[in-house]
Tab-separated table of C-alpha atoms in Angstrom:
chain	number	residue	atom	x	y	z
A	120	UNK	CA	40.568	87.867	131.718
A	121	UNK	CA	42.910	90.761	130.911
A	122	UNK	CA	45.358	89.417	133.448
A	123	UNK	CA	45.366	86.026	131.680
A	124	UNK	CA	45.979	87.655	128.319
A	125	UNK	CA	48.844	89.645	129.853
A	126	UNK	CA	50.509	86.485	131.160
A	127	UNK	CA	50.074	84.795	127.790
A	128	UNK	CA	51.641	87.807	126.084
A	129	UNK	CA	54.565	87.792	128.490
A	130	UNK	CA	55.105	84.090	127.830
A	131	UNK	CA	55.068	84.646	124.060
A	132	UNK	CA	57.572	87.485	124.432
A	133	UNK	CA	59.899	85.264	126.461
A	134	UNK	CA	59.742	82.525	123.838
A	135	UNK	CA	60.435	85.078	121.105
A	136	UNK	CA	63.430	86.440	123.015
A	137	UNK	CA	64.825	82.913	123.411
A	138	UNK	CA	64.379	82.281	119.681
A	139	UNK	CA	66.162	85.530	118.806
A	140	UNK	CA	69.002	84.745	121.202
A	141	UNK	CA	69.476	81.288	119.704
A	142	UNK	CA	69.341	82.713	116.173
A	143	UNK	CA	72.053	85.287	116.838
A	144	UNK	CA	74.195	82.762	118.706
A	145	UNK	CA	73.995	80.326	115.786
A	146	UNK	CA	74.685	83.095	113.279
A	147	UNK	CA	77.772	84.253	115.169
A	148	UNK	CA	79.014	80.659	115.459
A	149	UNK	CA	78.477	80.151	111.721
A	150	UNK	CA	80.359	83.332	110.822
A	151	UNK	CA	83.266	82.328	113.075
A	152	UNK	CA	83.317	78.855	111.539
A	153	UNK	CA	83.298	80.095	107.950
A	154	UNK	CA	85.644	83.066	108.203
A	155	UNK	CA	87.890	82.639	111.237
A	156	UNK	CA	88.598	79.319	112.937
A	157	UNK	CA	87.273	75.795	113.054
A	158	UNK	CA	88.158	72.853	115.301
A	159	UNK	CA	88.819	69.367	113.958
A	160	UNK	CA	89.417	66.011	115.602
A	161	UNK	CA	92.149	63.858	114.062
A	162	UNK	CA	90.543	60.563	112.996
A	163	UNK	CA	93.527	58.524	111.762
A	164	UNK	CA	97.248	57.810	112.117
A	165	UNK	CA	98.329	59.292	108.769
A	166	UNK	CA	100.078	62.313	110.321
A	167	UNK	CA	102.014	60.548	113.069
A	168	UNK	CA	104.351	61.393	114.767
A	169	UNK	CA	103.057	64.993	114.692
A	170	UNK	CA	99.308	64.399	114.965
A	171	UNK	CA	97.615	61.465	116.657
A	172	UNK	CA	94.094	60.106	116.824
A	173	UNK	CA	92.284	62.074	119.511
A	174	UNK	CA	94.127	65.353	118.871
A	175	UNK	CA	91.723	68.303	118.717
A	176	UNK	CA	93.256	70.906	116.432
A	177	UNK	CA	92.408	74.496	115.533
A	178	UNK	CA	92.398	75.513	111.863
A	179	UNK	CA	92.541	79.120	110.635
A	180	UNK	CA	90.109	79.606	107.765
A	181	UNK	CA	91.549	82.911	106.491
A	182	UNK	CA	95.021	81.492	105.737
A	183	UNK	CA	94.399	80.719	102.054
A	184	UNK	CA	91.236	82.688	101.357
A	185	UNK	CA	87.773	81.205	100.943
A	186	UNK	CA	86.069	78.743	98.627
A	187	UNK	CA	82.728	76.982	98.685
A	188	UNK	CA	84.385	74.423	100.970
A	189	UNK	CA	84.778	77.084	103.667
A	190	UNK	CA	81.047	76.781	104.433
A	191	UNK	CA	79.342	73.738	105.968
A	192	UNK	CA	78.290	71.120	103.404
A	193	UNK	CA	80.276	72.911	100.630
A	194	UNK	CA	77.314	74.614	98.932
A	195	UNK	CA	77.956	75.469	95.230
A	196	UNK	CA	77.874	79.235	95.835
A	197	UNK	CA	80.840	80.094	93.571
A	198	UNK	CA	83.917	78.570	91.962
A	199	UNK	CA	87.559	79.183	92.777
A	200	UNK	CA	88.796	81.141	95.801
A	201	UNK	CA	88.101	84.599	97.170
A	202	UNK	CA	90.953	86.581	98.780
A	203	UNK	CA	93.207	83.712	97.743
A	204	UNK	CA	96.663	83.383	99.290
A	205	UNK	CA	99.097	80.683	98.229
A	206	UNK	CA	100.099	78.120	100.866
A	207	UNK	CA	103.739	77.336	101.586
A	208	UNK	CA	105.581	74.045	101.423
A	209	UNK	CA	105.446	72.353	104.791
A	210	UNK	CA	102.079	73.769	105.878
A	211	UNK	CA	99.785	71.293	107.623
A	212	UNK	CA	96.469	71.746	105.839
A	213	UNK	CA	92.887	70.565	106.260
A	214	UNK	CA	91.154	70.041	102.921
A	215	UNK	CA	88.222	68.314	101.269
A	216	UNK	CA	89.270	65.130	99.540
A	217	UNK	CA	88.608	65.168	95.774
A	218	UNK	CA	87.191	61.670	96.172
A	219	UNK	CA	83.842	63.062	97.362
A	220	UNK	CA	84.453	66.811	97.988
A	221	UNK	CA	82.911	66.356	101.444
A	222	UNK	CA	85.310	64.425	103.680
A	223	UNK	CA	87.915	66.438	105.622
A	224	UNK	CA	91.511	65.217	105.544
A	225	UNK	CA	94.691	66.672	107.006
A	226	UNK	CA	98.108	66.285	105.350
A	227	UNK	CA	101.310	68.250	104.834
A	228	UNK	CA	101.831	70.304	101.672
A	229	UNK	CA	104.908	68.997	99.872
A	230	UNK	CA	104.517	70.072	96.258
A	231	UNK	CA	103.551	73.388	94.653
A	232	UNK	CA	102.362	73.834	91.056
A	233	UNK	CA	105.131	72.845	88.656
A	234	UNK	CA	107.112	70.837	91.233
A	235	UNK	CA	108.496	67.419	90.296
A	236	UNK	CA	108.126	64.924	93.136
A	237	UNK	CA	109.206	61.334	93.555
A	238	UNK	CA	109.826	58.881	96.380
A	239	UNK	CA	112.869	56.646	95.940
A	240	UNK	CA	113.757	53.984	98.488
A	241	UNK	CA	111.437	55.770	100.990
A	242	UNK	CA	113.284	59.099	100.524
A	243	UNK	CA	111.576	62.191	99.132
A	244	UNK	CA	112.974	63.864	96.010
A	245	UNK	CA	111.863	67.358	95.026
A	246	UNK	CA	112.767	68.922	91.671
A	247	UNK	CA	115.632	66.512	91.136
A	248	UNK	CA	117.148	66.998	94.593
A	249	UNK	CA	116.945	64.626	97.534
A	250	UNK	CA	115.167	66.242	100.478
A	251	UNK	CA	117.568	65.889	103.425
A	252	UNK	CA	116.422	63.708	106.278
A	253	UNK	CA	118.310	62.609	109.358
A	254	UNK	CA	117.460	59.937	111.940
A	255	UNK	CA	115.788	61.465	114.981
A	256	UNK	CA	115.314	58.657	117.514
A	257	UNK	CA	113.601	59.921	120.620
A	258	UNK	CA	112.384	63.119	118.955
A	259	UNK	CA	108.774	61.893	119.016
A	260	UNK	CA	107.809	62.040	122.681
A	261	UNK	CA	104.421	60.345	122.348
A	262	UNK	CA	104.627	56.667	123.380
A	263	UNK	CA	102.431	55.750	120.402
A	264	UNK	CA	105.247	56.641	117.983
A	265	UNK	CA	106.324	53.551	116.052
A	266	UNK	CA	108.798	52.775	113.299
A	267	UNK	CA	111.806	54.914	112.532
A	268	UNK	CA	111.587	58.665	113.160
A	269	UNK	CA	113.348	61.079	110.810
A	270	UNK	CA	113.650	64.851	110.618
A	271	UNK	CA	113.004	66.003	107.073
A	272	UNK	CA	114.037	69.496	105.904
A	273	UNK	CA	112.442	71.135	102.876
A	274	UNK	CA	114.087	73.804	100.695
A	275	UNK	CA	113.928	77.031	102.655
A	276	UNK	CA	114.619	75.332	105.984
A	277	UNK	CA	111.148	74.113	106.999
A	278	UNK	CA	111.602	70.889	108.987
A	279	UNK	CA	109.334	68.356	110.659
A	280	UNK	CA	109.317	64.749	111.834
A	281	UNK	CA	108.275	61.818	109.678
A	282	UNK	CA	107.605	58.206	110.560
A	283	UNK	CA	108.744	55.303	108.385
A	284	UNK	CA	108.397	51.538	108.720
A	285	UNK	CA	111.207	50.693	106.294
A	286	UNK	CA	112.003	50.926	102.566
A	287	UNK	CA	109.730	48.104	101.392
A	288	UNK	CA	106.320	49.777	101.611
A	289	UNK	CA	103.987	50.107	98.667
A	290	UNK	CA	104.584	53.867	98.452
A	291	UNK	CA	108.346	53.878	99.084
A	292	UNK	CA	109.157	53.902	95.358
A	293	UNK	CA	106.884	55.898	93.077
A	294	UNK	CA	106.639	57.308	89.594
A	295	UNK	CA	107.635	60.922	88.984
A	296	UNK	CA	104.786	63.332	89.722
A	297	UNK	CA	104.554	66.764	88.086
A	298	UNK	CA	102.102	68.991	89.951
A	299	UNK	CA	99.646	70.716	87.561
A	300	UNK	CA	98.839	74.414	87.718
A	301	UNK	CA	96.184	75.173	90.321
A	302	UNK	CA	96.907	71.987	92.269
A	303	UNK	CA	99.041	70.835	95.210
A	304	UNK	CA	100.778	67.639	96.305
A	305	UNK	CA	99.938	66.465	99.827
A	306	UNK	CA	101.665	63.792	101.917
A	307	UNK	CA	101.114	62.328	105.354
A	308	UNK	CA	103.992	62.464	107.822
A	309	UNK	CA	103.362	58.761	108.485
A	310	UNK	CA	104.833	57.837	105.122
A	311	UNK	CA	103.827	54.163	105.068
A	312	UNK	CA	100.287	54.737	106.345
A	313	UNK	CA	98.786	57.577	104.312
A	314	UNK	CA	96.506	57.529	101.266
A	315	UNK	CA	97.743	60.879	99.998
A	316	UNK	CA	98.737	62.462	96.671
A	317	UNK	CA	100.921	59.453	95.865
A	318	UNK	CA	97.678	57.518	95.364
A	319	UNK	CA	95.283	58.578	92.557
A	320	UNK	CA	91.729	59.562	93.387
A	321	UNK	CA	90.364	56.567	91.477
A	322	UNK	CA	92.258	54.288	93.888
A	323	UNK	CA	90.950	56.072	96.988
A	324	UNK	CA	93.775	58.561	97.436
A	325	UNK	CA	94.071	62.328	97.141
A	326	UNK	CA	95.859	62.646	93.807
A	327	UNK	CA	96.675	66.202	92.800
A	328	UNK	CA	94.661	68.433	95.143
A	329	UNK	CA	92.738	71.309	93.492
A	330	UNK	CA	93.342	74.697	95.093
A	331	UNK	CA	89.596	75.080	95.623
A	332	UNK	CA	89.618	72.162	98.072
A	333	UNK	CA	91.853	73.867	100.648
A	334	UNK	CA	89.923	74.578	103.847
A	335	UNK	CA	92.499	76.067	106.206
A	336	UNK	CA	95.855	75.775	107.922
A	337	UNK	CA	96.201	73.642	111.047
A	338	UNK	CA	97.873	75.793	113.681
A	339	UNK	CA	97.809	74.118	117.090
A	340	UNK	CA	96.787	71.008	118.988
A	341	UNK	CA	94.341	72.555	121.410
A	342	UNK	CA	93.801	69.421	123.483
A	343	UNK	CA	94.405	65.696	123.058
A	344	UNK	CA	92.534	62.714	124.451
A	345	UNK	CA	94.065	59.336	125.201
A	346	UNK	CA	92.896	56.239	123.298
A	347	UNK	CA	89.525	55.012	124.534
A	348	UNK	CA	88.191	58.433	125.485
A	349	UNK	CA	84.783	59.258	124.022
A	350	UNK	CA	82.205	62.013	124.254
A	351	UNK	CA	79.712	59.255	125.028
A	352	UNK	CA	81.748	58.258	128.101
A	353	UNK	CA	81.811	61.252	130.467
A	354	UNK	CA	84.169	59.477	132.838
A	355	UNK	CA	86.859	59.565	130.125
A	356	UNK	CA	86.651	63.279	129.345
A	357	UNK	CA	89.671	64.081	131.507
A	358	UNK	CA	91.849	61.312	130.062
A	359	UNK	CA	94.123	63.868	128.410
A	360	UNK	CA	97.613	63.786	126.939
A	361	UNK	CA	98.840	66.736	128.970
A	362	UNK	CA	102.116	67.105	127.035
A	363	UNK	CA	100.162	67.718	123.787
A	364	UNK	CA	97.946	70.536	125.051
A	365	UNK	CA	98.573	73.823	123.171
A	366	UNK	CA	101.195	72.133	120.971
A	367	UNK	CA	101.977	74.324	117.910
A	368	UNK	CA	102.138	72.696	114.497
A	369	UNK	CA	105.104	73.532	112.296
């Protein structure tokens, strides 16, 4: 009888050890996710030709400090940001859309508080000056790149590729936007296929993005899957875009 009780005790100890191991593993993963890095999968074409559907990117959570949106499910723990650091124009940023404060989006930061922004004939104007852009045919190496490719250069020298389908799109001529204090102006690099800050929240866009909604800075494309690949289809797991692996984001 004692031997049976000993075996039962050993079994209970093993179960307890497994539970403790799982607890600490989950806690470590949660701490890493909140404070250090988090992976994201790109779900749409709004950032082409720099990010494509199927890209798996790494986001640094410490880049701009921490808000309630740094934690899963955005619990209302506090308001504002802790250890806040201001982002820079041109950063590619993951944020929670003000539409529901839950959905993750990724866009490029174009406007800082106080900036005056307008799009005229598909060209970006910032504080009364046209942002230089030059045709860059062939610069986008991914075969999915469509439309005209331009290299746009922000004040300070930050440059990146944009994609444009012509000057007749619904967002190619806009009103003048003045970014309020504590907010930012976000735009997709795919200028004719992005519901960004040019579109008000009430119409399904981003509008002026509150600082609190910043989640982190997108740093690198870790890996990229070809169209049709799915976690539910194991035979597609190795259908990778090899030229996009470890691709840094400017």
